[in-house]
Coordinates of C-alpha atoms and ligand atoms in Angstrom, one line a residue:
Chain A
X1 CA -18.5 -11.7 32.8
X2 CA -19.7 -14.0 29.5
X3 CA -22.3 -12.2 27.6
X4 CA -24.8 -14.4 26.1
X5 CA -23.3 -13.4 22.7
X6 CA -20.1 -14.5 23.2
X7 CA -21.2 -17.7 24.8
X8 CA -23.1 -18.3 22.1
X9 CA -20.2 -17.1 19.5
X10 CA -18.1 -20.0 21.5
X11 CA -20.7 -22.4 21.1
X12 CA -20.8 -22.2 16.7
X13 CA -17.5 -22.3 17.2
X14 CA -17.2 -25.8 19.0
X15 CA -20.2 -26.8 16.4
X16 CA -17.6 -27.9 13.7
X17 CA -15.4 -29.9 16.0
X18 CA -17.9 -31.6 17.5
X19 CA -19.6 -32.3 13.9
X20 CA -16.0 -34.1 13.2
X21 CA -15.8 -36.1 16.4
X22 CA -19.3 -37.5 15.4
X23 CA -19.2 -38.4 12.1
X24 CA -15.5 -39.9 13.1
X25 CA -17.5 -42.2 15.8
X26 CA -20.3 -42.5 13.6
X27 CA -17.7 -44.0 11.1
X28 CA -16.5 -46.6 13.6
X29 CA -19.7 -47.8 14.5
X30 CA -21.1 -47.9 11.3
X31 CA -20.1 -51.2 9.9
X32 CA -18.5 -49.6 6.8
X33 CA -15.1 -49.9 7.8
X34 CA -13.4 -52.1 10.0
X35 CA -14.2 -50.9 13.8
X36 CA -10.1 -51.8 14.2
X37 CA -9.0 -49.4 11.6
X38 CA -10.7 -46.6 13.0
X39 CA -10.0 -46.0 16.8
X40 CA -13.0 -44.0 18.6
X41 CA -12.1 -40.7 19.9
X42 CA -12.3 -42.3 23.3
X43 CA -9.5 -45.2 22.6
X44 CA -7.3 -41.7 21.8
X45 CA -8.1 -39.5 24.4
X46 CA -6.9 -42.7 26.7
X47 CA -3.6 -42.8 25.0
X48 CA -3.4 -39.2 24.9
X49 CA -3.4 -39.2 29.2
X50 CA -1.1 -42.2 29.1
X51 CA 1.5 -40.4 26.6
X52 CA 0.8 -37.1 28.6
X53 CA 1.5 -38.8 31.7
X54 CA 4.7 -40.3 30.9
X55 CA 5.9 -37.1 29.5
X56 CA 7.0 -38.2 25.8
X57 CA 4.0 -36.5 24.2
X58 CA 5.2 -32.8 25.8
X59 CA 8.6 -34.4 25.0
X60 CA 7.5 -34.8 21.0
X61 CA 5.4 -31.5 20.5
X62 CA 8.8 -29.7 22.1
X63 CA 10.9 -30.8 19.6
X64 CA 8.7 -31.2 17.0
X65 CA 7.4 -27.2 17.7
X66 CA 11.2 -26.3 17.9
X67 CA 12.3 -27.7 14.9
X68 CA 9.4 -26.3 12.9
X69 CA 10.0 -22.7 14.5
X70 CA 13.8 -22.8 13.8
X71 CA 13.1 -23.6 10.1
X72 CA 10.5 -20.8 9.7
X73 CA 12.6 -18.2 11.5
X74 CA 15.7 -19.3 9.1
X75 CA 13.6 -19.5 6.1
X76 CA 12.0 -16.1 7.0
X77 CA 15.4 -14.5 8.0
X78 CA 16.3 -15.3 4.2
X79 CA 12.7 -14.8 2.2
X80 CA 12.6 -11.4 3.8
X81 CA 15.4 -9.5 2.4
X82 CA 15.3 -11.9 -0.9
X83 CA 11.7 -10.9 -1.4
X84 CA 13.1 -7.2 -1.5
X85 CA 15.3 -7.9 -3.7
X86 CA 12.7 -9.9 -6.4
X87 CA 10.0 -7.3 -5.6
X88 CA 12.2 -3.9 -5.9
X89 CA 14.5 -5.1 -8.9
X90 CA 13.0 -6.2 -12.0
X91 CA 16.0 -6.9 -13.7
X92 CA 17.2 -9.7 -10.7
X93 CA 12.9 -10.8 -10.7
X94 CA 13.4 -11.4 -14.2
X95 CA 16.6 -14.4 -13.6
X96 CA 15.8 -15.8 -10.5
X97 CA 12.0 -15.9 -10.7
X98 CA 12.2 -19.5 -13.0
X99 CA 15.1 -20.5 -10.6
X100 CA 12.4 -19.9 -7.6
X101 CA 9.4 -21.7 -9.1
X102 CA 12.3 -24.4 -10.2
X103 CA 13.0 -24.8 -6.6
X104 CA 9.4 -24.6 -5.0
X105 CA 8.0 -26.9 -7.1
X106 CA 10.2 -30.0 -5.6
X107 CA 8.6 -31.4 -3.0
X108 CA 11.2 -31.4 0.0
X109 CA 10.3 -35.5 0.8
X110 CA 12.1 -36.1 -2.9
X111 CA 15.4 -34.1 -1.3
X112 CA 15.8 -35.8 1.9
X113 CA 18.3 -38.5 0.4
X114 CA 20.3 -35.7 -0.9
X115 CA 19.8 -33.9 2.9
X116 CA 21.2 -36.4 4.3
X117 CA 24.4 -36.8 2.2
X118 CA 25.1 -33.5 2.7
X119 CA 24.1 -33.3 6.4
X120 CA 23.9 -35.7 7.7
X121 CA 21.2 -37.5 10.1
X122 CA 21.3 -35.1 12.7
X123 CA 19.4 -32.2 14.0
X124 CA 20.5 -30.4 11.2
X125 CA 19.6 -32.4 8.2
X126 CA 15.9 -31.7 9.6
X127 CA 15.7 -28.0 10.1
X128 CA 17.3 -28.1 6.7
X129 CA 14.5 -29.9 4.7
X130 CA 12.4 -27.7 6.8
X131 CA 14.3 -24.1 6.2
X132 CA 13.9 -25.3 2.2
X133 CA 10.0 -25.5 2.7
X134 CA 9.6 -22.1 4.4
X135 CA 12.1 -20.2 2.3
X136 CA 10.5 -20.8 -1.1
X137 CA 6.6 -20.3 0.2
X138 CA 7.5 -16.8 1.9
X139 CA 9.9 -15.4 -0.7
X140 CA 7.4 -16.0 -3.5
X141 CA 4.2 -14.5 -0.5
X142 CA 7.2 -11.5 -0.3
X143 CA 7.7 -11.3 -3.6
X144 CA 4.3 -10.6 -4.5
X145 CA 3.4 -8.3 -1.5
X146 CA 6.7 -6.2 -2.4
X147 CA 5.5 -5.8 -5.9
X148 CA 2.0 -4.5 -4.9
X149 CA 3.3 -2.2 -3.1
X150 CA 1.9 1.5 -4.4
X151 CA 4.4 3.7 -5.7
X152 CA 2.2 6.9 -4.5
X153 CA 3.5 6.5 -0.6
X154 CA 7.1 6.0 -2.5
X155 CA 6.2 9.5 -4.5
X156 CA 4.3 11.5 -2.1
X157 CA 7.4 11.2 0.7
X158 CA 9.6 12.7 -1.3
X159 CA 7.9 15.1 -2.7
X160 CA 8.0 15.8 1.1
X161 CA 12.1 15.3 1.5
X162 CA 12.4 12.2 2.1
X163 CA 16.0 10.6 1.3
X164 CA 16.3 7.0 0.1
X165 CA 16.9 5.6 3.4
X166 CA 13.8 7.3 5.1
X167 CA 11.8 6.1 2.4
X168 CA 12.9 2.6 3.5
X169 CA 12.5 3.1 6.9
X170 CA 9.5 4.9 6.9
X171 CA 7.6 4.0 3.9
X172 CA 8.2 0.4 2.8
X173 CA 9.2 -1.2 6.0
X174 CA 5.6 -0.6 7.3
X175 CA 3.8 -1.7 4.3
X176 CA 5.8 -4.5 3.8
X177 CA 4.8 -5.8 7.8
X178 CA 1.6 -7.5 6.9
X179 CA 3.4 -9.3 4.0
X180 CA 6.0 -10.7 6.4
X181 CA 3.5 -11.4 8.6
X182 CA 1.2 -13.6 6.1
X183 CA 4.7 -15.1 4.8
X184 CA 5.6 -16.1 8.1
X185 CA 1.5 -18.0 8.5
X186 CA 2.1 -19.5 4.8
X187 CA 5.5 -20.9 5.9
X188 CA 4.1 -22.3 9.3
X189 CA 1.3 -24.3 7.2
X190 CA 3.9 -25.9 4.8
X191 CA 6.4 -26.5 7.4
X192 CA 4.1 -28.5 9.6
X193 CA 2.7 -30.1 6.4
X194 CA 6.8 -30.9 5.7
X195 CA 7.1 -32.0 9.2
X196 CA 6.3 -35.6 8.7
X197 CA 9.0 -36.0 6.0
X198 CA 11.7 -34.3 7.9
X199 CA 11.2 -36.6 10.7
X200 CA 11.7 -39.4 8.5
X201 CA 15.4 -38.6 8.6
X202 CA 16.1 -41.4 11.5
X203 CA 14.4 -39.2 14.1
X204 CA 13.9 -40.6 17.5
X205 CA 11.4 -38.0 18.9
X206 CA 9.3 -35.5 17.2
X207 CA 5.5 -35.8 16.6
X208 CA 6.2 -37.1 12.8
X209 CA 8.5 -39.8 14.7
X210 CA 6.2 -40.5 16.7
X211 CA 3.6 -41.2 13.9
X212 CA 6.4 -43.3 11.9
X213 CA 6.9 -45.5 15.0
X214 CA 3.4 -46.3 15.6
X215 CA 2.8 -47.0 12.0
X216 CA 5.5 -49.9 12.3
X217 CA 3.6 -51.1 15.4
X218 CA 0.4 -50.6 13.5
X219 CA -0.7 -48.6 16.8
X220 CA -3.8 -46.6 15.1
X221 CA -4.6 -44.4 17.9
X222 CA -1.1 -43.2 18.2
X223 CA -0.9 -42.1 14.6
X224 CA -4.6 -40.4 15.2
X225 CA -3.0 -38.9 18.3
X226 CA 0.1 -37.4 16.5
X227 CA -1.9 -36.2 13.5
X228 CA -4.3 -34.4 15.8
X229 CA -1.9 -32.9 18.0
X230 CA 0.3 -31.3 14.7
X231 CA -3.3 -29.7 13.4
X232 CA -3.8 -28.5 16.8
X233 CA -0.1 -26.7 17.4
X234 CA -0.1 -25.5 14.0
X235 CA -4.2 -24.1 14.7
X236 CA -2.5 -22.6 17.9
X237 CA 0.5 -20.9 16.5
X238 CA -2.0 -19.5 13.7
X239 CA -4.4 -17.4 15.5
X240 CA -1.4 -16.2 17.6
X241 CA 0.0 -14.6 14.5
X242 CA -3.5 -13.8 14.0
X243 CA -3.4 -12.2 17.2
X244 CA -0.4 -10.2 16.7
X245 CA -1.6 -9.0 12.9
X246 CA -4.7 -7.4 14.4
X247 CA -2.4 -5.5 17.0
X248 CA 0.2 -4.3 15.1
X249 CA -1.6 -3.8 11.6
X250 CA -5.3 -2.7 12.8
X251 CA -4.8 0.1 10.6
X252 CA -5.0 -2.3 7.4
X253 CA -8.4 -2.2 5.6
X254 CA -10.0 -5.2 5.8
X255 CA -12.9 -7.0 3.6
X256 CA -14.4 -8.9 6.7
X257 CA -13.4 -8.1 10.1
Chain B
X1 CA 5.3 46.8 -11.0
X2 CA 4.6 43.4 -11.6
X3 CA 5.7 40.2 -9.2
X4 CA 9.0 38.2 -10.6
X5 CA 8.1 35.2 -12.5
X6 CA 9.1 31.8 -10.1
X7 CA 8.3 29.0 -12.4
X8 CA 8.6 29.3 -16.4
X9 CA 7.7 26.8 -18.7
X10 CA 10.5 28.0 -21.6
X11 CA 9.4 25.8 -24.7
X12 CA 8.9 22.7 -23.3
X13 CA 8.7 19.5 -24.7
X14 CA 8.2 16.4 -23.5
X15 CA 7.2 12.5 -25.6
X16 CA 7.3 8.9 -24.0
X17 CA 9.1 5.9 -25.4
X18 CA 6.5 3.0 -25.7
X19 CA 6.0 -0.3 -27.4
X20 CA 4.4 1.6 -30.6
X21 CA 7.3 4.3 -30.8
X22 CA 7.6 7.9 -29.5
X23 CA 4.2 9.2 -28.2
X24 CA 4.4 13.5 -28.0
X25 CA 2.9 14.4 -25.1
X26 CA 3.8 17.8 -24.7
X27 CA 4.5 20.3 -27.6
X28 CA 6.3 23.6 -27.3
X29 CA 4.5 24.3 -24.1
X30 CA 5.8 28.1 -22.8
X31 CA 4.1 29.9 -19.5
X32 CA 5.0 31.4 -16.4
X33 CA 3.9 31.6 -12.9
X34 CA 4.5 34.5 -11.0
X35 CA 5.0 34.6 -6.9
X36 CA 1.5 34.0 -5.4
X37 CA -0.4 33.8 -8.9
X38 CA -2.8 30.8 -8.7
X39 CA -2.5 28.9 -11.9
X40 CA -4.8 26.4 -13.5
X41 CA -4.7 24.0 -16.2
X42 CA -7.4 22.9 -18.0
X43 CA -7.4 20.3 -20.7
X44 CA -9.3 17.4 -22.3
X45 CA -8.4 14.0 -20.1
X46 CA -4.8 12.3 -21.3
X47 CA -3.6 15.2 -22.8
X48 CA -0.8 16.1 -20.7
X49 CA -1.1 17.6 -18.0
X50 CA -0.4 15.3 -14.9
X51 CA 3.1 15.3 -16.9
X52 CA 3.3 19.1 -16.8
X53 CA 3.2 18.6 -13.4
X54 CA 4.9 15.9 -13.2
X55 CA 7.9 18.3 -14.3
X56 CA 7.4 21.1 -11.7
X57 CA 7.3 17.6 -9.1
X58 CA 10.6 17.1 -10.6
X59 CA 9.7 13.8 -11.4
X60 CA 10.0 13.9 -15.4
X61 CA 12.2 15.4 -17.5
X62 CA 11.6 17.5 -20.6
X63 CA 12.5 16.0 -23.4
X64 CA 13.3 19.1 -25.0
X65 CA 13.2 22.8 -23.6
X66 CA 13.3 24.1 -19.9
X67 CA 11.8 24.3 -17.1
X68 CA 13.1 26.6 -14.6
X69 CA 12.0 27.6 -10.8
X70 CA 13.1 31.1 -9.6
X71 CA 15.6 30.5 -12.2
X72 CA 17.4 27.4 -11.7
X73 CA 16.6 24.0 -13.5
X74 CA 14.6 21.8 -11.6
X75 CA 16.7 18.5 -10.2
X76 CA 14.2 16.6 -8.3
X77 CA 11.2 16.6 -5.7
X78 CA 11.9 18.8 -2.9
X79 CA 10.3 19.8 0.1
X80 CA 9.7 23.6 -1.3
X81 CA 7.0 22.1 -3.8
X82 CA 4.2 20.5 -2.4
X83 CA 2.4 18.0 -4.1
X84 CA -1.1 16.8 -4.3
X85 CA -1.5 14.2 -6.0
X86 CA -4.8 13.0 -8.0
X87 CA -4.9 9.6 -6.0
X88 CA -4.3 11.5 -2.6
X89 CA -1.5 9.2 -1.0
X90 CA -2.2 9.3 2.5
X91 CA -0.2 7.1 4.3
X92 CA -2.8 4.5 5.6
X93 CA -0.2 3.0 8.5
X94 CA -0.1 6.7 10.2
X95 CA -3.0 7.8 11.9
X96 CA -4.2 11.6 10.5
X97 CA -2.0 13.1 12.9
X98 CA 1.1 10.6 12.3
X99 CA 0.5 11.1 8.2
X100 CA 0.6 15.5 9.1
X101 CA 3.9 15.2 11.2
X102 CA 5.4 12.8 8.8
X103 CA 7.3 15.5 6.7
X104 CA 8.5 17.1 10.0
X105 CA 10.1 14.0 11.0
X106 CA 12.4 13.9 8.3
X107 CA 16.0 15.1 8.1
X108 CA 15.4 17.6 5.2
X109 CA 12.7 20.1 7.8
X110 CA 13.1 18.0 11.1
X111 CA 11.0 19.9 14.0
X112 CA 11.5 19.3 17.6
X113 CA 8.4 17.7 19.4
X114 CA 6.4 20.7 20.5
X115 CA 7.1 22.3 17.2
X116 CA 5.7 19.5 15.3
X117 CA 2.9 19.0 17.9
X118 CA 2.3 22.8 17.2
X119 CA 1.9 22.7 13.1
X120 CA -0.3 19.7 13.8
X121 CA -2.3 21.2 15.7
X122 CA -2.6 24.0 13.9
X123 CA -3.9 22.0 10.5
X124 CA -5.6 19.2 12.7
X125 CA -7.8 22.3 13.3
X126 CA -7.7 24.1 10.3
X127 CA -9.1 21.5 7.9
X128 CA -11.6 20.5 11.0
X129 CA -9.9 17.4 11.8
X130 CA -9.1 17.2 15.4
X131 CA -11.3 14.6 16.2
X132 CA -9.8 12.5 14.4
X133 CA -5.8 12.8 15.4
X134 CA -5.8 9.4 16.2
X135 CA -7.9 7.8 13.6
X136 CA -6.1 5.8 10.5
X137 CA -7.1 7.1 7.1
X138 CA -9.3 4.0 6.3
X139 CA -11.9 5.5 8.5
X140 CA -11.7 8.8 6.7
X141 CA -14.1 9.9 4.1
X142 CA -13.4 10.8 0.5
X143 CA -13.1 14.9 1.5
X144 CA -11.3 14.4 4.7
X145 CA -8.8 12.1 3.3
X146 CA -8.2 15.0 0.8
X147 CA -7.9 17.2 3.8
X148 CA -5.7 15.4 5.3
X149 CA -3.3 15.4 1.9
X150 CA -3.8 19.3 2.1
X151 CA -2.6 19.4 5.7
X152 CA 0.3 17.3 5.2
X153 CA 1.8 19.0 2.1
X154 CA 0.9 22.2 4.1
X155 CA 2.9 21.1 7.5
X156 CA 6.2 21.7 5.7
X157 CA 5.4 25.0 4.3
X158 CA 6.4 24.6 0.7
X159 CA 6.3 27.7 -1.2
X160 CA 4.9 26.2 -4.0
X161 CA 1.9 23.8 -4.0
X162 CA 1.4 21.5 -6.9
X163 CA -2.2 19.7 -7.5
X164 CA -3.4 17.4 -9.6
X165 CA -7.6 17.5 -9.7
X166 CA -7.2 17.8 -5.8
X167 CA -11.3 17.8 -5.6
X168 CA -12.1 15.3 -8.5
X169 CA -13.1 12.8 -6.4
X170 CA -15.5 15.1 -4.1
X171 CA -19.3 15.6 -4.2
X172 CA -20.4 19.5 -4.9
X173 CA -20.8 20.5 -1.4
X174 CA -17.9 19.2 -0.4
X175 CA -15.8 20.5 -3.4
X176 CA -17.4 24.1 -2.4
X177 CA -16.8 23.7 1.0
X178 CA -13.0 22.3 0.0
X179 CA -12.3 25.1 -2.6
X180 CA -13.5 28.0 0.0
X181 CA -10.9 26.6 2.4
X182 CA -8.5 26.4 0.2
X183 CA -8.8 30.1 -0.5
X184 CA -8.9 30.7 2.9
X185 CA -5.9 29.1 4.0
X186 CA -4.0 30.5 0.7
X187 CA -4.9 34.2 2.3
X188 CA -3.3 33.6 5.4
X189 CA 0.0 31.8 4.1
X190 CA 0.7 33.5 0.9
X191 CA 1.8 30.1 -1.9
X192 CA 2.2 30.3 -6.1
X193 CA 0.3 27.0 -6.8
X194 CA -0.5 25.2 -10.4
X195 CA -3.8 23.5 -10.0
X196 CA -5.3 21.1 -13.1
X197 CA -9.1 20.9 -13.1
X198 CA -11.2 19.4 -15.3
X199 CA -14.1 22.2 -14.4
X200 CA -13.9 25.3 -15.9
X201 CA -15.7 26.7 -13.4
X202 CA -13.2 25.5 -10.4
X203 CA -10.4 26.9 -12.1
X204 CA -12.3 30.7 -12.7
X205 CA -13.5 30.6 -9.1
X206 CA -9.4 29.8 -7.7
X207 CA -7.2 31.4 -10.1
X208 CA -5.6 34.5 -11.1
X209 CA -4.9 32.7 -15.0
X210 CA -6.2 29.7 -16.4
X211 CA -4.2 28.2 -19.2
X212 CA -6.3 26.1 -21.4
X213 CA -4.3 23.1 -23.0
X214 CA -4.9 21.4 -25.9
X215 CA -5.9 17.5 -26.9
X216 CA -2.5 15.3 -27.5
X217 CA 0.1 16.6 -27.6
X218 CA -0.2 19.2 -25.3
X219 CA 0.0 23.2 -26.2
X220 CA -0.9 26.1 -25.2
X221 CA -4.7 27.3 -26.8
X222 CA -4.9 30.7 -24.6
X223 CA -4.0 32.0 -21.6
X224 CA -7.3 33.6 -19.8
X225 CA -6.5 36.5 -17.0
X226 CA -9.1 36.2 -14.6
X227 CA -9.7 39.5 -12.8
X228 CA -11.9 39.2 -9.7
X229 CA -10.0 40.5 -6.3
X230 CA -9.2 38.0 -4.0
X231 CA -10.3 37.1 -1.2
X232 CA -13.2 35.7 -3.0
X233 CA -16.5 34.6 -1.8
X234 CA -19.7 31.7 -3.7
X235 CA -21.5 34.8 -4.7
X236 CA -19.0 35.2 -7.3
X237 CA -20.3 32.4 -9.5
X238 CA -23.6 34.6 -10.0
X239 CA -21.7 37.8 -11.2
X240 CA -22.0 38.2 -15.2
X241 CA -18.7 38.8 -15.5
X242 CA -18.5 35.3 -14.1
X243 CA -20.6 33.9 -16.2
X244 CA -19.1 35.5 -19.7
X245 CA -15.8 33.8 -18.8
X246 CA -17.4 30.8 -18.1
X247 CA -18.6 30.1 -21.5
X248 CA -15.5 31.6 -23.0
X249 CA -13.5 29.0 -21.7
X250 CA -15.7 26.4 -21.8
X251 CA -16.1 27.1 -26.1
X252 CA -12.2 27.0 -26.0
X253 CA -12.1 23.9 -23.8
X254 CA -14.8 22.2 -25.4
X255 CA -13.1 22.1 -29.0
X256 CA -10.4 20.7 -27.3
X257 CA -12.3 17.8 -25.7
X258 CA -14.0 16.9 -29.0
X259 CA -10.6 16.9 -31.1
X260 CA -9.4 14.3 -28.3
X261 CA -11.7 12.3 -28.5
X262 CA -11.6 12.3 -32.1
X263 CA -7.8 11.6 -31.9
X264 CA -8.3 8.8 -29.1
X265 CA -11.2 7.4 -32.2
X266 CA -8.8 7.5 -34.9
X267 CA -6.4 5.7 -32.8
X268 CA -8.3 2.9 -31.5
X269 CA -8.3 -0.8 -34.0
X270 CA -10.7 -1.1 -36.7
Ligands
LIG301 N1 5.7 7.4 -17.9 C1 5.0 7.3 -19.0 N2 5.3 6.5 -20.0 C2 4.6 6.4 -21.2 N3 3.5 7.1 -21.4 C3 3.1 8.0 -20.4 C4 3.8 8.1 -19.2 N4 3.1 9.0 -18.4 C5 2.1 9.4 -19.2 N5 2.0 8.8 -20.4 C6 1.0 9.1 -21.4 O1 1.0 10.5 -21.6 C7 -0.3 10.9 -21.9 C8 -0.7 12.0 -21.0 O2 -0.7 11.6 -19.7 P1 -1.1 12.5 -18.5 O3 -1.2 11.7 -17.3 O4 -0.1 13.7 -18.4 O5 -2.5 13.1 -18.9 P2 -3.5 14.0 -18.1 O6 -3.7 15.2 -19.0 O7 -3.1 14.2 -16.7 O8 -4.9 13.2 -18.2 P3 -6.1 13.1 -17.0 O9 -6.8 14.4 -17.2 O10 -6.9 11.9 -17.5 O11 -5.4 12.9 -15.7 C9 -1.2 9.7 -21.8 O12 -1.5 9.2 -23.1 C10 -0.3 8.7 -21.0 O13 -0.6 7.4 -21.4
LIG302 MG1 -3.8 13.6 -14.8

């Protein structure tokens, strides 16, 4: 059963997205632009059936969702323990911190020609441009949570016995969850916002090929079409984590809830 | 016949190395604590103490001098001294009956299931906090919170039980209500606990000797026997006797106070 609350909860929260889709048709028919320029949200929903129906847009978010989920899950995998490392050691924060903000400050588009001297064109070439993007946004998210972390838990459980290794297992594993789990939701933002430029890497499929190809065709509704459908995977795979957050860390206090 | 001495402070010493040089935090500091003796120290704020106890902890070393439990040199925190710390520390990922079991779980007093089910139970109840097994701290209030701290130092039954300001943070009914407890519970189990306060009366109303401590760096002003029977009961605080000590310590622990602050004046930039 829908309680008039929640129905009305869903409806603010449609509000936004139905404010874009008018001011976006408002924008067509307005006479400030071009009409051509600016598909309406009808001319995209049409190509979004036909691409759906042909089965290269499931095709596209596949790969493009796989790529993007092997890069964070690589780049996690390493930000994790290197995090530790930054966090727990001040003498091996103080040398590698510059080398870190060195690294995270190139943008990954500016790399792909080296990528692909070293990689190749392939498959790999692209998880790799992606696997740079998440590793340096979560170790520097891992880094910081690590830090903050109290020494009181660290004091009062061995005041209580604890040996080195339970304090790891027991103490800082747990408090450093919801700092893996907001690394993991930085590095999905900045891998689909990298997305795009891996794909540039002669792919032949992928959402960001997809948008590169209709750009050459000057197909407007298809690069609307791609654009949309990377906000709405990477919106999806967001509150999922969300999801999971609120599951497995409900004991966290939170400012808004 | 008196009760052996379990912790002595044997001319103790203690300074910190910081930007501006060596800063003396404790001077020459000599006491002891005998088995079951309640022990408080009082002392103008930044004077020393949390260090003092720092040292029983076994988290700092004196600098110079010795401190020795039941006659050995203490190498680090152990399960035998429970601490309470000013800040609390309960574990906000454990729910209230998670954060009591959590010593029990370890390798250094690991307890099978129904034992540890058992001592949980047992505090859960004694500090009036069954309801809440399953509730995380963050729902706690400020006294419960400092129950719970109590209950989990107490599930491992250390022999000694350090506290820093363990009702600081509490309104006065609560701190009442806390203090009585803690004499209660100190009745039935039988510990030798060092307590710092910052009020004088706390410290008559819970302890067999009150050491008062001076401003920066910390010594040793007087040592004040207190000699009302235990178990002890509110109406105490009305007794004259009471009263007399009161402002006896309070004149000592005043001067104290004022010559920190003038210290801390003198120190800051012109
Ligand atoms: N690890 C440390 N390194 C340098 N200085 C320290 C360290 N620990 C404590 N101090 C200094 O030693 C002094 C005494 O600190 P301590 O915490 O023992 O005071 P306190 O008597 O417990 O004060 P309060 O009543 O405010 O808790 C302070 O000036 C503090 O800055
Ligand atoms: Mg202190």
């Amino acid at each position: 059963m829908i309680s008039a609350s929640s129905y009305k909860k869903g409806l603010a929260l449609l509000l936004p997205w139905a404010a874009v889709v008018a001011i976006w048709t408002l924008v067509h028919y307005s006479g400030l632009v071009k009409p051509t320029l600016v598909p309406t949200p009808a001319q995209v929903t049409v190509r979004f059936w036909q691409l759906l129906s042909n089965g290269s847009l499931p095709l596209d978010m596949l790969i493009s969702s796989r790529r993007v989920l092997t890069g964070v899950a690589l780049g996690t995998l390493l930000a994790v323990p290197t995090g530790f490392l930054l966090g727990w050691y001040k003498s091996v924060h103080f040398f590698a911190d510059p080398l870190v903000n060195f690294f995270r400050a190139l943008p990954p588009i500016a790399l792909i020609p080296l990528v692909v001297v070293y990689f190749g064109i392939g498959e790999t070439a692209k998880v790799v441009v992606l696997f740079y993007a998440a590793f340096f946004s979560g170790v520097i998210v891992m880094y910081e949570g690590i830090s903050q972390i109290s020494p009181i838990y660290i004091r009062v459980a061995r005041t209580l016995g604890a040996t080195d290794g339970e304090i790891f297992r027991r103490v800082i594993v747990p408090l450093s969850l919801p700092h893996i789990l907001t690394a993991v939701r930085v590095e999905l933002g900045v891998v689909w916002a990298t997305l795009v430029a891996s794909e540039l890497i002669a792919a032949q499929n992928g959402l960001g090929a997809l948008i590169q190809n209709a750009s050459a065709f000057f197909q407007l509704d298809v690069i609307y079409l791609g654009i949309i459908c990377i906000g709405l995977i990477a919106l999806a795979m967001d509150l999922t984590l969300r999801k999971i957050a609120r599951r497995f860390l409900n004991w966290q206090e939170r400012i808004s809830s | 016949m008196t009760a052996p001495n379990r912790i002595v402070f044997d001319h103790v010493s203690v300074s910190f190395r910081t930007e501006s040089g060596t800063l003396p935090v404790v001077d020459d500091v000599s006491f002891t604590v005998k088995d079951r003796e309640f022990v408080s120290l009082v002392g103008p704020s930044g004077c020393g103490k949390t260090t003092m106890l720092n040292i029983l902890a076994g988290f700092v070393l004196p600098t110079s001098g010795s401190v020795t439990l039941d006659g050995a040199p203490i190498a680090g925190p152990s399960p035998d001294r429970g601490v309470i710390f000013q800040e609390y520390g309960v574990f906000p990922w454990l729910t209230v009956e998670a954060n009591i079991e959590f010593g029990l779980r370890l390798r250094a007093n690991l307890k099978s299931v129904t034992e540890r089910t058992n001592v949980c139970d047992r505090y859960l109840k004694l500090m009036g906090l069954s309801e809440f097994r399953k509730a995380y701290p963050r729902t706690l209030s400020g006294g419960m919170r400092q129950r719970l701290a109590l209950a989990r130092a107490y599930a491992v039954a250390p022999q000694f039980l350090l506290m820093d300001e363990p009702f600081g943070a509490l309104d006065a009914q609560t701190r009442t209500a806390m203090q009585d407890l803690l004499l209660e519970v100190l009745q039935k189990e039988g510990k030798t606990v060092v307590m710092i306060t910052h009020s004088v009366e706390e410290a008559i109303y819970l302890s067999s000797r009150v050491v008062v401590v001076s401003a920066r760096p910390s010594r040793v002003r007087c040592i004040v026997e207190i000699p009302f029977p235990y178990p002890r009961t509110e109406s105490l605080h009305e007794k004259p006797e009471f009263l007399q000590l009161r402002s006896r310590i309070r004149d000592l622990v005043m001067l104290e106070y004022a010559a920190q602050e003038q210290q801390t004046r003198d120190a800051a930039p012109h």
